[in-house]
Amino acid sequence: MKKYLLGFALVLALIACGQKGGEPLHNDQEVEDSKKDQKDASKKDLPLATEDTVKLFNDTKIFISKEKNKDGKYELRATVDTVELKGVADKNDGSGGKLEGVKSDQSKVTMSITDDLNTITIETFDSSNTKVASKVFRKQGSLTEETEETYKTGKLSTKKITRTNGTTLEYSDMTNDENATKAVETLKNGIMLEGNLVGGKTSVEIKEGTVTLKKEIEKAETVKLFLDDTASGSTKKTAVWSDTSNTLTVSADSKKIKDFVFLTDGTI
């Protein structure tokens, strides 16, 4: 989980920039298929009389047998993307559980839950057992993070990280886990910082007028912010980042304008 989740209210104070996206279009058949899948899934989304319901931190519901089976395990059941998964766990809270289900096209979906219940991994494999996608949900205190990955011919292609505060960090055209041609961080207000991933370090920035705000996320997940202003005279802004206090101090005309403290919950 990224150590610092930055909300970047600073950008609003220094830079005015917004982005809007379009709504996806669906044809009638896609809508009908979706309704059918949802109806089928709803039938599986109810506990049996012999099961208890446990809700995981990412809102996934798993149904757990009230009694152990002949092997001394609790039997688990869950529905992911309309696919029913089944598995076992040693404890009746689902911790350490592993589940698996097969689609009609023989592709496979698996789910694993860590012993501390703080990480849930869902993976999808094609009929030849090659990974095509994965979702990893992580919880650290009150913060959560979801990482979605897609694969082409078994190799990582894209990655999207969604944080508790709704901001996202997306990588595309990836050659491996540490290198991507394009990286885009999208903030709650639609502002986008763009850059790349090289050697495990993410570098993204946004420019408006004479001001450039740049953010770097090191491989060790430490964060640094930089501000550059090509203006001259009393309007020129400068900034200093403090690693110890996670603070960006902005000044103009040799006078401090404001300290921006970036908290771990994405606020300033």
XYZ file of C-alpha atoms in Angstrom:
268
model
C 0.000 0.000 0.000
C 1.322 3.398 -0.893
C 2.704 5.060 2.193
C 1.223 8.446 1.355
C -2.082 8.963 -0.459
C -1.970 12.527 -1.743
C -5.130 14.555 -2.244
C -3.372 17.497 -3.938
C -5.603 20.338 -2.794
C -2.394 22.244 -3.500
C -3.113 21.925 -7.189
C -6.400 23.756 -6.747
C -4.612 26.619 -5.027
C -1.922 26.929 -7.683
C -3.280 25.380 -10.854
C -6.756 25.426 -12.420
C -7.236 22.340 -14.515
C -10.077 19.794 -14.945
C -10.927 16.695 -16.925
C -14.234 15.038 -17.830
C -14.852 11.548 -19.143
C -17.601 10.043 -21.258
C -20.111 7.422 -20.260
C -19.701 3.933 -21.779
C -22.273 2.786 -24.299
C -23.891 -0.649 -24.249
C -26.132 -2.356 -26.777
C -29.424 -4.018 -25.830
C -27.987 -7.537 -25.876
C -25.211 -6.578 -23.457
C -27.808 -5.118 -21.103
C -29.958 -8.261 -21.260
C -26.932 -10.514 -20.690
C -25.928 -8.397 -17.716
C -29.418 -8.648 -16.218
C -29.394 -12.433 -16.650
C -25.972 -12.754 -15.011
C -27.102 -10.597 -12.097
C -30.243 -12.697 -11.658
C -28.265 -15.946 -11.672
C -25.717 -14.493 -9.245
C -28.422 -13.351 -6.836
C -29.558 -16.945 -6.421
C -26.049 -17.908 -5.324
C -25.717 -14.849 -3.110
C -27.834 -16.234 -0.280
C -26.611 -18.435 2.593
C -27.884 -21.951 3.095
C -29.344 -22.999 6.427
C -26.046 -24.753 7.162
C -23.962 -21.630 6.471
C -23.004 -18.391 8.194
C -22.330 -15.166 6.287
C -19.059 -13.257 6.703
C -18.518 -9.881 5.038
C -14.904 -9.085 4.194
C -13.479 -5.545 4.308
C -13.963 -5.096 0.537
C -17.677 -5.949 0.937
C -17.273 -9.423 -0.550
C -19.575 -11.884 1.165
C -18.449 -15.433 1.820
C -20.656 -18.213 3.148
C -19.002 -20.510 5.677
C -20.272 -23.869 6.867
C -21.355 -23.887 10.486
C -19.655 -27.228 11.007
C -16.316 -28.636 9.849
C -16.235 -31.277 7.129
C -14.741 -34.755 7.483
C -11.269 -33.297 6.847
C -11.606 -30.838 9.725
C -12.046 -27.820 7.423
C -14.761 -25.195 7.112
C -16.274 -25.121 3.649
C -16.415 -21.726 1.915
C -18.576 -20.383 -0.873
C -18.582 -17.000 -2.641
C -19.722 -15.408 -5.903
C -17.285 -13.308 -7.941
C -18.426 -11.804 -11.254
C -21.359 -14.275 -11.355
C -18.986 -17.228 -10.867
C -19.550 -19.404 -7.813
C -16.309 -20.200 -5.995
C -15.861 -22.969 -3.461
C -13.033 -23.782 -1.079
C -12.001 -24.445 2.502
C -10.394 -22.726 5.479
C -9.145 -23.774 8.902
C -11.089 -21.039 10.709
C -14.744 -20.065 10.597
C -13.956 -16.435 9.704
C -12.565 -17.376 6.290
C -8.981 -16.374 7.092
C -6.408 -18.339 5.136
C -9.132 -19.546 2.810
C -8.654 -20.512 -0.831
C -11.571 -20.758 -3.258
C -11.914 -21.654 -6.928
C -14.605 -21.700 -9.604
C -14.819 -22.519 -13.321
C -16.736 -20.557 -15.964
C -18.684 -22.105 -18.830
C -15.763 -21.391 -21.196
C -13.436 -23.351 -18.863
C -11.645 -20.240 -17.661
C -10.961 -20.222 -13.922
C -11.377 -17.733 -11.083
C -9.566 -18.098 -7.756
C -9.738 -16.221 -4.469
C -7.280 -16.314 -1.576
C -7.601 -14.623 1.812
C -4.612 -13.972 4.053
C -4.507 -15.177 7.646
C -4.937 -11.618 8.959
C -7.913 -10.990 6.614
C -6.212 -7.822 5.333
C -5.406 -8.987 1.793
C -7.792 -10.574 -0.688
C -6.494 -11.746 -4.069
C -8.777 -12.630 -6.975
C -7.178 -14.028 -10.140
C -8.615 -15.051 -13.501
C -7.025 -17.672 -15.766
C -7.978 -18.665 -19.308
C -8.764 -22.227 -20.365
C -5.040 -22.952 -20.788
C -4.427 -21.809 -17.180
C -2.636 -18.604 -18.221
C -3.318 -15.618 -15.979
C -5.317 -12.883 -17.719
C -6.332 -10.608 -14.829
C -6.043 -10.084 -11.090
C -7.476 -7.899 -8.350
C -5.761 -7.428 -4.999
C -7.538 -5.692 -2.124
C -5.366 -4.520 0.777
C -6.327 -3.006 4.111
C -3.984 -1.121 6.426
C -5.726 0.424 9.397
C -8.547 2.575 8.064
C -7.009 2.745 4.575
C -7.775 0.388 1.717
C -6.270 -0.045 -1.718
C -7.388 -2.024 -4.752
C -4.913 -3.059 -7.448
C -6.229 -4.308 -10.795
C -3.885 -5.899 -13.315
C -4.385 -7.231 -16.833
C -2.081 -9.612 -18.673
C -1.360 -10.336 -22.331
C 0.105 -13.739 -23.169
C 0.824 -14.162 -19.477
C 2.775 -10.904 -19.149
C 1.728 -7.842 -17.163
C 0.186 -5.207 -19.442
C -1.714 -2.676 -17.302
C -2.136 -1.843 -13.630
C -4.632 0.386 -11.843
C -4.449 1.332 -8.154
C -7.575 2.768 -6.506
C -7.141 4.344 -3.074
C -9.488 4.947 -0.152
C -10.063 8.583 -1.118
C -11.048 7.686 -4.680
C -7.836 8.775 -6.396
C -6.308 6.378 -8.907
C -2.867 5.625 -10.307
C -2.809 3.822 -13.652
C 0.048 2.277 -15.626
C -0.157 1.184 -19.263
C 2.197 -0.241 -21.886
C 4.045 -2.089 -19.134
C 7.093 -4.198 -19.963
C 7.295 -5.564 -16.410
C 6.241 -4.638 -12.869
C 8.826 -1.830 -12.668
C 8.543 -0.151 -16.054
C 5.639 1.455 -17.917
C 5.581 3.903 -20.798
C 2.632 5.784 -19.333
C 1.530 6.566 -15.777
C -1.528 8.677 -14.938
C -2.698 9.761 -11.496
C -6.308 10.984 -11.435
C -7.532 13.011 -8.485
C -11.043 13.238 -7.040
C -11.697 16.513 -8.855
C -10.621 15.072 -12.222
C -7.169 16.680 -12.305
C -4.628 14.383 -13.946
C -0.870 14.120 -13.441
C 0.944 12.249 -16.212
C 4.339 10.629 -16.552
C 5.921 7.183 -16.510
C 7.322 4.347 -14.400
C 11.048 3.652 -14.717
C 12.983 1.205 -12.566
C 10.189 1.088 -10.019
C 9.976 4.890 -9.616
C 6.814 6.698 -10.677
C 7.205 10.269 -11.940
C 4.071 12.269 -12.774
C 3.476 15.979 -13.201
C 0.975 18.640 -14.177
C 1.667 21.993 -15.808
C -0.419 25.141 -15.873
C 1.008 28.410 -17.048
C 4.466 28.869 -15.583
C 3.954 26.342 -12.769
C 4.864 22.641 -12.854
C 3.993 20.357 -9.956
C 5.838 17.038 -9.983
C 5.366 13.995 -7.794
C 7.757 11.063 -7.431
C 6.960 7.718 -5.808
C 10.072 5.668 -5.157
C 10.186 1.885 -5.334
C 10.227 1.872 -1.514
C 6.913 3.829 -1.698
C 8.332 7.054 -0.269
C 6.915 10.195 -1.863
C 8.461 13.528 -2.818
C 6.910 16.649 -4.342
C 8.574 19.365 -6.374
C 7.320 22.702 -7.681
C 8.949 24.666 -10.474
C 7.900 28.108 -11.672
C 9.452 29.711 -14.746
C 8.004 33.123 -13.862
C 10.300 35.892 -12.681
C 10.069 38.636 -10.118
C 7.782 38.724 -7.098
C 5.229 36.310 -8.606
C 7.731 33.458 -8.928
C 6.872 30.583 -6.593
C 9.349 28.201 -4.994
C 8.780 25.167 -2.796
C 10.685 22.888 -0.419
C 9.581 19.344 0.440
C 10.205 17.888 3.926
C 10.408 14.085 4.155
C 10.081 14.103 7.933
C 6.850 16.117 8.086
C 5.471 15.287 4.609
C 5.148 19.022 4.028
C 5.538 21.138 0.907
C 6.369 24.725 1.867
C 5.506 27.198 -0.906
C 7.013 30.693 -1.006
C 6.903 33.748 -3.267
C 9.003 36.900 -3.148
C 11.048 35.286 -0.327
C 7.916 35.017 1.834
C 6.193 31.799 2.806
C 2.720 31.497 1.300
C 1.645 28.298 2.988
C 2.661 24.885 4.312
C 0.802 21.954 2.764
C 0.916 18.819 4.938
C 0.055 15.624 3.064
C -1.647 13.116 5.379
C -1.853 9.357 4.912
C -5.626 9.479 4.335
C -5.218 11.630 1.244
C -6.134 14.966 2.812
C -4.081 18.111 3.275
